[in-house]
PDB file of C-alpha atoms in Angstrom:
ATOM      1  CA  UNK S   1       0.000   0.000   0.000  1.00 48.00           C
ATOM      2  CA  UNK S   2       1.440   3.368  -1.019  1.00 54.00           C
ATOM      3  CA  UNK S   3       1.628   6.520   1.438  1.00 55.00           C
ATOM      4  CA  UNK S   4      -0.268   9.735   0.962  1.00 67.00           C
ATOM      5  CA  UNK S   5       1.230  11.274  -2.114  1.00 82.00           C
ATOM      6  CA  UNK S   6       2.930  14.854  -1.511  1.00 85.00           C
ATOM      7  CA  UNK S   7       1.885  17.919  -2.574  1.00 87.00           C
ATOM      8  CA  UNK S   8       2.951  19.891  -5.801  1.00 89.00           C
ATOM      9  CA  UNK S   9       4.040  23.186  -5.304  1.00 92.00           C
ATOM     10  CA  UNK S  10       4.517  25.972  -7.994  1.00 94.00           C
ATOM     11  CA  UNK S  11       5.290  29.188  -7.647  1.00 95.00           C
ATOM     12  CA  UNK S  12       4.286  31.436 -10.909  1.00 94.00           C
ATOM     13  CA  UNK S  13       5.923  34.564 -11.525  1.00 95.00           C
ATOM     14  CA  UNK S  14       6.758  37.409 -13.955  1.00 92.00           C
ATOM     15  CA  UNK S  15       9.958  38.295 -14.524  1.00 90.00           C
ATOM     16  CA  UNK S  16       9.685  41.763 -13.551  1.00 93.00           C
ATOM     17  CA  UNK S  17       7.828  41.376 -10.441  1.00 93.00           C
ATOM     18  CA  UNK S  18      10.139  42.508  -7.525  1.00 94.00           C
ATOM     19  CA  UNK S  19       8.547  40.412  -5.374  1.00 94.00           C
ATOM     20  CA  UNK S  20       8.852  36.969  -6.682  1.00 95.00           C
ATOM     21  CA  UNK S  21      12.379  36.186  -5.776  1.00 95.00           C
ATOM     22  CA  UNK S  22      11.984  36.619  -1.453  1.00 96.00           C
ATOM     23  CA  UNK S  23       8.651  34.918  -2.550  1.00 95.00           C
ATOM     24  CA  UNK S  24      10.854  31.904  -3.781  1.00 96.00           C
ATOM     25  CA  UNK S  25      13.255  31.807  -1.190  1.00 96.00           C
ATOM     26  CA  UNK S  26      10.593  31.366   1.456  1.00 95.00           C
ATOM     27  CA  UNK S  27       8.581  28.775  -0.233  1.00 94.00           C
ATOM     28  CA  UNK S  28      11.998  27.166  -0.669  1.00 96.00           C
ATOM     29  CA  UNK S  29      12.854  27.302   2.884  1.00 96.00           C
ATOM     30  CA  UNK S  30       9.638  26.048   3.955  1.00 92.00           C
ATOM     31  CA  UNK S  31       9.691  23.483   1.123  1.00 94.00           C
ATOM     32  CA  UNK S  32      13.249  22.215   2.798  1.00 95.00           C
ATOM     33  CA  UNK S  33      12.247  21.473   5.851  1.00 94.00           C
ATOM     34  CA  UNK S  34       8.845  19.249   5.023  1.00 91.00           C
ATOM     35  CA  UNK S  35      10.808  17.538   1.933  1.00 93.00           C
ATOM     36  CA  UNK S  36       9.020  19.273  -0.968  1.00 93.00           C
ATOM     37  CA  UNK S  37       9.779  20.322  -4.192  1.00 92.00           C
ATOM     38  CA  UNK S  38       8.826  23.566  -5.719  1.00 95.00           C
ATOM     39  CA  UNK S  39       8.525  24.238  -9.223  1.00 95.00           C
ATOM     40  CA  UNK S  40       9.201  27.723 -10.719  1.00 95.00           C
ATOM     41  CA  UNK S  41       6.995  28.752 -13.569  1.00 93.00           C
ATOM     42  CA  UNK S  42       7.385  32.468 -15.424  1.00 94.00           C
ATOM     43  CA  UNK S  43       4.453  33.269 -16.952  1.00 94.00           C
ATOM     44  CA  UNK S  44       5.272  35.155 -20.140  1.00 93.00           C
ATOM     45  CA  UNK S  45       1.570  35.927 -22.060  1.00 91.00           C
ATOM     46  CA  UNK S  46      -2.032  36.664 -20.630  1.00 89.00           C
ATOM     47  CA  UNK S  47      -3.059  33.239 -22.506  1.00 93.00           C
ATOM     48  CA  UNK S  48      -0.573  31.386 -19.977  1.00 91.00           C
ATOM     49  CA  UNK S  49      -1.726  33.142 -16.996  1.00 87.00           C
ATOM     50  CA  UNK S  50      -6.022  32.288 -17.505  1.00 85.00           C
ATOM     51  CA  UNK S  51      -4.601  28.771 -18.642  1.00 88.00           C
ATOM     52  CA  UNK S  52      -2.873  28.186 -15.130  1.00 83.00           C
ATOM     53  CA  UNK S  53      -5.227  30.644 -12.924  1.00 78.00           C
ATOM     54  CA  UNK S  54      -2.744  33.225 -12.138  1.00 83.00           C
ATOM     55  CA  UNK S  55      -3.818  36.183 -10.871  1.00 80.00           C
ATOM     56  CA  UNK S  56      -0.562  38.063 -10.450  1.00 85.00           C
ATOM     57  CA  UNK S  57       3.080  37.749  -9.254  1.00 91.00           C
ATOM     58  CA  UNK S  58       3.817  35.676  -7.390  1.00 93.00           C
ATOM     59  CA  UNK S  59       1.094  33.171  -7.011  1.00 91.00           C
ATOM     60  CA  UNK S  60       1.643  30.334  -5.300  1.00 92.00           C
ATOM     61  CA  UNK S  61      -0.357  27.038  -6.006  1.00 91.00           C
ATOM     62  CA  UNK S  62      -0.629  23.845  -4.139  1.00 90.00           C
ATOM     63  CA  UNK S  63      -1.677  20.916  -5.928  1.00 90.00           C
ATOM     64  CA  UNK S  64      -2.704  23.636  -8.778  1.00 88.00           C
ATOM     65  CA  UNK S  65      -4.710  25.404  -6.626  1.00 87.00           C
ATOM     66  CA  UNK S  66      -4.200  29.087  -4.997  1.00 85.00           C
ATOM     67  CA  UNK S  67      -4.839  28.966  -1.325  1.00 83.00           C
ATOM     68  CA  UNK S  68      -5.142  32.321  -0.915  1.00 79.00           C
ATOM     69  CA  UNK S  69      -7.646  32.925  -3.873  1.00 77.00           C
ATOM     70  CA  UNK S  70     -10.742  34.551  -2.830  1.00 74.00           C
ATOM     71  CA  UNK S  71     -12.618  34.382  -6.039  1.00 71.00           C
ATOM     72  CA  UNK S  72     -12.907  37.841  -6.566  1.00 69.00           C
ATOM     73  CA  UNK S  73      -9.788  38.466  -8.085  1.00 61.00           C
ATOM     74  CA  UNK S  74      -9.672  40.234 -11.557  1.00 58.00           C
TER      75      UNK S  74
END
């Protein structure tokens, strides 16, 4: 029997967002310590951002999903 599978976690950013490296360093950190992977993803064109639900830089998604979405985002 396998174990509870672990989480994905991405981190979607644009290049010139000034906030997306400390954003990367934390998740990183974090990511260390409970044996996780993060995955970087720039996001280049608007048709990349609705295809992956980002709703600006950095967004952070857990199994492809923002925690901290409210729904009302633009």
């Amino acid at each position: 029997m396998n174990g509870p599978t672990q989480p994905t976690l991405e981190l979607l950013y644009f290049d010139s967002c000034p906030h997306w490296r400390l954003a990367a360093e934390r998740l990183a950190t974090i990511a260390a310590e409970l044996g996780l992977t993060v995955e970087h993803r720039e996001v280049t064109t608007d048709a990349q951002a609705a295809a992956v639900g980002f709703h600006g830089s950095p967004t952070i998604l857990i199994d492809r999903r923002d925690p901290f979405a409210t729904g009302n985002e633009p």
